mmCIF file of C-alpha atoms in Angstrom:
data_model
loop_
_atom_site.group_PDB
_atom_site.id
_atom_site.type_symbol
_atom_site.label_atom_id
_atom_site.label_comp_id
_atom_site.label_asym_id
_atom_site.label_seq_id
_atom_site.Cartn_x
_atom_site.Cartn_y
_atom_site.Cartn_z
ATOM 1 C CA UNK P 1 0.000 0.000 0.000
ATOM 2 C CA UNK P 2 1.096 3.530 -0.724
ATOM 3 C CA UNK P 3 1.849 5.422 2.409
ATOM 4 C CA UNK P 4 2.097 9.180 2.637
ATOM 5 C CA UNK P 5 2.872 10.590 6.056
ATOM 6 C CA UNK P 6 2.835 14.163 7.282
ATOM 7 C CA UNK P 7 4.921 15.397 10.182
ATOM 8 C CA UNK P 8 2.068 16.780 12.296
ATOM 9 C CA UNK P 9 -1.696 16.272 12.460
ATOM 10 C CA UNK P 10 -2.320 19.511 14.334
ATOM 11 C CA UNK P 11 -0.174 22.617 14.608
ATOM 12 C CA UNK P 12 -0.719 25.987 16.268
ATOM 13 C CA UNK P 13 1.627 28.819 15.363
ATOM 14 C CA UNK P 14 1.782 32.542 15.983
ATOM 15 C CA UNK P 15 1.616 35.216 13.302
ATOM 16 C CA UNK P 16 5.049 35.869 11.817
ATOM 17 C CA UNK P 17 6.538 32.500 12.721
ATOM 18 C CA UNK P 18 8.287 30.363 10.122
ATOM 19 C CA UNK P 19 6.458 27.081 9.719
ATOM 20 C CA UNK P 20 7.721 23.822 8.223
ATOM 21 C CA UNK P 21 5.354 21.080 7.100
ATOM 22 C CA UNK P 22 6.989 17.845 6.032
ATOM 23 C CA UNK P 23 5.682 15.036 3.876
ATOM 24 C CA UNK P 24 7.237 11.628 3.199
ATOM 25 C CA UNK P 25 6.073 8.948 0.769
ATOM 26 C CA UNK P 26 7.365 5.404 0.634
ATOM 27 C CA UNK P 27 6.393 4.322 -2.897
ATOM 28 C CA UNK P 28 9.190 5.916 -4.896
ATOM 29 C CA UNK P 29 6.750 8.317 -6.603
ATOM 30 C CA UNK P 30 8.258 10.983 -8.807
ATOM 31 C CA UNK P 31 5.524 13.588 -8.309
ATOM 32 C CA UNK P 32 4.552 15.257 -5.060
ATOM 33 C CA UNK P 33 2.006 17.963 -4.297
ATOM 34 C CA UNK P 34 0.952 20.366 -1.573
ATOM 35 C CA UNK P 35 -2.676 21.491 -1.326
ATOM 36 C CA UNK P 36 -4.687 23.519 1.101
ATOM 37 C CA UNK P 37 -8.315 22.693 1.758
ATOM 38 C CA UNK P 38 -10.861 25.240 2.948
ATOM 39 C CA UNK P 39 -14.634 24.763 3.333
ATOM 40 C CA UNK P 40 -16.501 25.423 0.102
ATOM 41 C CA UNK P 41 -13.299 25.901 -1.879
ATOM 42 C CA UNK P 42 -12.157 22.321 -2.266
ATOM 43 C CA UNK P 43 -8.483 21.516 -2.709
ATOM 44 C CA UNK P 44 -6.253 24.223 -4.122
ATOM 45 C CA UNK P 45 -2.769 23.426 -5.368
ATOM 46 C CA UNK P 46 0.040 25.393 -3.742
ATOM 47 C CA UNK P 47 3.159 23.815 -5.268
ATOM 48 C CA UNK P 48 4.153 20.583 -6.892
ATOM 49 C CA UNK P 49 7.372 18.803 -7.755
ATOM 50 C CA UNK P 50 8.000 16.284 -10.485
ATOM 51 C CA UNK P 51 11.569 15.468 -9.536
ATOM 52 C CA UNK P 52 14.194 16.068 -6.884
ATOM 53 C CA UNK P 53 15.121 19.758 -6.646
ATOM 54 C CA UNK P 54 12.395 20.612 -9.177
ATOM 55 C CA UNK P 55 9.334 22.624 -8.234
ATOM 56 C CA UNK P 56 6.518 24.415 -9.955
ATOM 57 C CA UNK P 57 3.988 26.903 -8.668
ATOM 58 C CA UNK P 58 0.410 25.843 -8.381
ATOM 59 C CA UNK P 59 -2.644 28.069 -8.210
ATOM 60 C CA UNK P 60 -1.933 29.799 -4.876
ATOM 61 C CA UNK P 61 1.852 29.896 -4.200
ATOM 62 C CA UNK P 62 1.974 33.321 -2.566
ATOM 63 C CA UNK P 63 3.333 33.192 0.977
ATOM 64 C CA UNK P 64 4.676 29.649 0.547
ATOM 65 C CA UNK P 65 7.865 27.985 -0.612
ATOM 66 C CA UNK P 66 8.860 24.330 -0.967
ATOM 67 C CA UNK P 67 11.916 22.120 -0.830
ATOM 68 C CA UNK P 68 12.561 18.719 -2.335
ATOM 69 C CA UNK P 69 16.084 17.527 -1.547
ATOM 70 C CA UNK P 70 15.226 13.821 -1.619
ATOM 71 C CA UNK P 71 12.768 11.941 -3.770
ATOM 72 C CA UNK P 72 10.659 10.747 -0.853
ATOM 73 C CA UNK P 73 10.405 14.044 0.999
ATOM 74 C CA UNK P 74 8.590 17.260 0.082
ATOM 75 C CA UNK P 75 8.504 20.167 2.515
ATOM 76 C CA UNK P 76 6.169 23.154 2.571
ATOM 77 C CA UNK P 77 7.450 26.327 4.201
ATOM 78 C CA UNK P 78 5.419 29.282 5.389
ATOM 79 C CA UNK P 79 8.048 32.033 5.568
ATOM 80 C CA UNK P 80 5.993 34.276 7.853
ATOM 81 C CA UNK P 81 2.731 32.718 8.924
ATOM 82 C CA UNK P 82 -0.418 34.813 8.724
ATOM 83 C CA UNK P 83 -3.921 34.174 10.024
ATOM 84 C CA UNK P 84 -5.265 33.688 6.482
ATOM 85 C CA UNK P 85 -3.003 30.659 6.201
ATOM 86 C CA UNK P 86 -5.051 28.849 8.830
ATOM 87 C CA UNK P 87 -6.198 25.791 6.909
ATOM 88 C CA UNK P 88 -5.959 22.051 6.364
ATOM 89 C CA UNK P 89 -2.777 21.207 4.427
ATOM 90 C CA UNK P 90 -2.667 18.027 2.403
ATOM 91 C CA UNK P 91 0.317 16.375 0.773
ATOM 92 C CA UNK P 92 -0.067 13.916 -2.092
ATOM 93 C CA UNK P 93 2.106 11.874 -4.401
ATOM 94 C CA UNK P 94 1.689 10.052 -7.680
ATOM 95 C CA UNK P 95 3.774 7.943 -9.965
ATOM 96 C CA UNK P 96 5.450 9.576 -12.928
ATOM 97 C CA UNK P 97 4.470 8.475 -16.401
ATOM 98 C CA UNK P 98 1.074 7.325 -15.212
ATOM 99 C CA UNK P 99 -1.742 7.954 -17.620
ATOM 100 C CA UNK P 100 -4.306 8.112 -14.840
ATOM 101 C CA UNK P 101 -2.426 10.470 -12.487
ATOM 102 C CA UNK P 102 -3.907 8.858 -9.390
ATOM 103 C CA UNK P 103 -2.824 10.761 -6.324
ATOM 104 C CA UNK P 104 -2.356 9.331 -2.844
ATOM 105 C CA UNK P 105 -2.866 11.654 0.080
ATOM 106 C CA UNK P 106 -1.456 11.980 3.553
ATOM 107 C CA UNK P 107 -3.754 12.453 6.576
ATOM 108 C CA UNK P 108 -3.379 16.225 6.520
ATOM 109 C CA UNK P 109 -2.071 18.852 8.911
ATOM 110 C CA UNK P 110 -4.577 21.231 10.433
ATOM 111 C CA UNK P 111 -2.677 24.468 10.936
ATOM 112 C CA UNK P 112 -4.012 27.281 13.082
ATOM 113 C CA UNK P 113 -2.223 30.637 13.006
ATOM 114 C CA UNK P 114 -3.134 32.949 15.875
ATOM 115 C CA UNK B 1 -13.073 29.471 -9.835
ATOM 116 C CA UNK B 2 -13.599 25.734 -9.775
ATOM 117 C CA UNK B 3 -13.065 24.001 -13.097
ATOM 118 C CA UNK B 4 -15.262 21.203 -11.826
ATOM 119 C CA UNK B 5 -18.705 21.927 -10.389
ATOM 120 C CA UNK B 6 -20.140 19.396 -8.001
ATOM 121 C CA UNK B 7 -23.785 19.151 -7.041
ATOM 122 C CA UNK B 8 -25.389 19.048 -4.660
ATOM 123 C CA UNK B 9 -23.100 20.610 -2.092
ATOM 124 C CA UNK B 10 -24.832 18.776 0.774
ATOM 125 C CA UNK B 11 -26.921 15.621 0.804
ATOM 126 C CA UNK B 12 -28.608 14.050 3.824
ATOM 127 C CA UNK B 13 -30.513 10.804 3.375
ATOM 128 C CA UNK B 14 -31.880 7.899 5.363
ATOM 129 C CA UNK B 15 -30.111 4.557 5.428
ATOM 130 C CA UNK B 16 -31.292 2.390 2.537
ATOM 131 C CA UNK B 17 -32.029 5.252 0.150
ATOM 132 C CA UNK B 18 -30.172 5.891 -3.091
ATOM 133 C CA UNK B 19 -28.220 9.005 -3.977
ATOM 134 C CA UNK B 20 -26.438 10.532 -6.942
ATOM 135 C CA UNK B 21 -23.650 13.119 -6.955
ATOM 136 C CA UNK B 22 -22.792 15.036 -10.108
ATOM 137 C CA UNK B 23 -19.521 16.487 -11.346
ATOM 138 C CA UNK B 24 -19.628 18.815 -14.360
ATOM 139 C CA UNK B 25 -17.142 20.834 -16.358
ATOM 140 C CA UNK B 26 -16.777 22.647 -19.653
ATOM 141 C CA UNK B 27 -13.278 21.171 -19.966
ATOM 142 C CA UNK B 28 -12.319 17.791 -21.373
ATOM 143 C CA UNK B 29 -10.289 15.563 -19.079
ATOM 144 C CA UNK B 30 -8.027 12.642 -19.896
ATOM 145 C CA UNK B 31 -9.267 10.903 -16.769
ATOM 146 C CA UNK B 32 -11.491 11.642 -13.809
ATOM 147 C CA UNK B 33 -11.166 10.411 -10.262
ATOM 148 C CA UNK B 34 -13.489 10.155 -7.294
ATOM 149 C CA UNK B 35 -12.209 10.401 -3.738
ATOM 150 C CA UNK B 36 -13.906 10.064 -0.354
ATOM 151 C CA UNK B 37 -12.652 12.004 2.629
ATOM 152 C CA UNK B 38 -13.622 11.425 6.240
ATOM 153 C CA UNK B 39 -13.353 14.193 8.851
ATOM 154 C CA UNK B 40 -9.760 14.847 9.900
ATOM 155 C CA UNK B 41 -8.314 12.557 7.243
ATOM 156 C CA UNK B 42 -6.926 12.901 3.741
ATOM 157 C CA UNK B 43 -8.926 11.944 0.628
ATOM 158 C CA UNK B 44 -8.851 8.290 -0.365
ATOM 159 C CA UNK B 45 -9.080 7.320 -4.009
ATOM 160 C CA UNK B 46 -12.219 5.344 -4.898
ATOM 161 C CA UNK B 47 -11.999 5.004 -8.667
ATOM 162 C CA UNK B 48 -10.487 6.372 -11.866
ATOM 163 C CA UNK B 49 -12.453 6.528 -15.116
ATOM 164 C CA UNK B 50 -10.592 7.051 -18.350
ATOM 165 C CA UNK B 51 -12.787 6.255 -21.354
ATOM 166 C CA UNK B 52 -15.791 8.331 -22.414
ATOM 167 C CA UNK B 53 -18.989 6.485 -21.523
ATOM 168 C CA UNK B 54 -17.176 4.217 -19.091
ATOM 169 C CA UNK B 55 -19.111 2.763 -16.162
ATOM 170 C CA UNK B 56 -17.347 1.276 -13.141
ATOM 171 C CA UNK B 57 -18.913 -0.446 -10.162
ATOM 172 C CA UNK B 58 -17.443 -0.731 -6.714
ATOM 173 C CA UNK B 59 -19.902 -2.768 -4.607
ATOM 174 C CA UNK B 60 -22.881 -0.395 -4.120
ATOM 175 C CA UNK B 61 -21.136 2.524 -5.841
ATOM 176 C CA UNK B 62 -21.509 3.124 -9.593
ATOM 177 C CA UNK B 63 -19.331 5.665 -11.383
ATOM 178 C CA UNK B 64 -19.974 6.957 -14.874
ATOM 179 C CA UNK B 65 -17.791 9.093 -17.143
ATOM 180 C CA UNK B 66 -19.653 11.189 -19.718
ATOM 181 C CA UNK B 67 -19.263 10.406 -23.400
ATOM 182 C CA UNK B 68 -17.476 13.710 -23.990
ATOM 183 C CA UNK B 69 -15.239 13.216 -20.912
ATOM 184 C CA UNK B 70 -16.464 16.481 -19.368
ATOM 185 C CA UNK B 71 -18.706 15.157 -16.630
ATOM 186 C CA UNK B 72 -19.192 12.263 -14.263
ATOM 187 C CA UNK B 73 -21.639 10.914 -11.730
ATOM 188 C CA UNK B 74 -21.450 8.782 -8.627
ATOM 189 C CA UNK B 75 -24.500 6.740 -7.650
ATOM 190 C CA UNK B 76 -24.781 4.939 -4.330
ATOM 191 C CA UNK B 77 -27.431 2.240 -3.963
ATOM 192 C CA UNK B 78 -28.913 1.458 -0.552
ATOM 193 C CA UNK B 79 -26.686 3.909 1.276
ATOM 194 C CA UNK B 80 -25.286 2.956 4.661
ATOM 195 C CA UNK B 81 -23.956 5.152 7.505
ATOM 196 C CA UNK B 82 -20.445 4.055 6.520
ATOM 197 C CA UNK B 83 -20.900 5.922 3.221
ATOM 198 C CA UNK B 84 -20.954 9.219 5.110
ATOM 199 C CA UNK B 85 -18.152 11.540 4.030
ATOM 200 C CA UNK B 86 -17.011 14.243 1.651
ATOM 201 C CA UNK B 87 -16.969 13.062 -1.961
ATOM 202 C CA UNK B 88 -14.567 14.837 -4.282
ATOM 203 C CA UNK B 89 -14.212 14.558 -8.025
ATOM 204 C CA UNK B 90 -10.948 15.499 -9.721
ATOM 205 C CA UNK B 91 -10.096 15.805 -13.389
ATOM 206 C CA UNK B 92 -6.690 15.222 -14.947
ATOM 207 C CA UNK B 93 -5.511 17.080 -18.035
ATOM 208 C CA UNK B 94 -2.220 16.618 -19.856
ATOM 209 C CA UNK B 95 0.096 17.147 -16.915
ATOM 210 C CA UNK B 96 0.112 15.642 -13.455
ATOM 211 C CA UNK B 97 -2.051 18.313 -11.901
ATOM 212 C CA UNK B 98 -5.626 17.581 -10.868
ATOM 213 C CA UNK B 99 -8.514 20.039 -10.813
ATOM 214 C CA UNK B 100 -10.796 19.334 -7.870
ATOM 215 C CA UNK B 101 -14.444 20.048 -7.340
ATOM 216 C CA UNK B 102 -15.495 21.686 -4.066
ATOM 217 C CA UNK B 103 -16.975 18.422 -2.855
ATOM 218 C CA UNK B 104 -20.339 16.979 -1.804
ATOM 219 C CA UNK B 105 -20.914 16.286 1.873
ATOM 220 C CA UNK B 106 -23.000 13.131 2.204
ATOM 221 C CA UNK B 107 -24.660 12.209 5.493
ATOM 222 C CA UNK B 108 -26.448 8.885 5.803
ATOM 223 C CA UNK B 109 -28.691 8.700 8.847
ATOM 224 C CA UNK B 110 -29.222 5.364 10.570
#
């Protein structure tokens, strides 16, 4: 079974803090993604990576950065957390070269910025 | 703006009833996926449909991909409380990115 793990299930941070969210997958997938999920808005793509040290902006990259130093690990960084970044953050991975692009998700990190 | 529109947004039914969730778009997708998400968890893939007109069955769940590959439906027969959750459709284009609908919250009352 594909397993995607995220470093924290719940996180509370203060405005202005630097926040690191980590994601690890164990299925040797080439592609990894970071989404945020807000009620009524569905999942919105923040960043994705299709290879080590490669990254591309998604639909809402402002205020975020990412790092992919190893194939299995994809980190999301909030440089200076703000209250409008309070959300559920979901990491996903999928195999490269797959015609169906099936994504496998981690359990999510619920981040609250106060 | 969501590329995929899901309807209804909320659905509450009694155990044993049937339900249908719709996913519509003006865009053509190479494949479409359905996920179910339970509170506090990440989405779990249910099915992928690839061919226009394709119908897939997963026990009491029936998934259909429109002939033009722009829309899909999920039908649940004799719903059970265990079917409760947020159902998300997602369409794939020519890269690895998925476009998600906003989701349909299904509640099945015992």
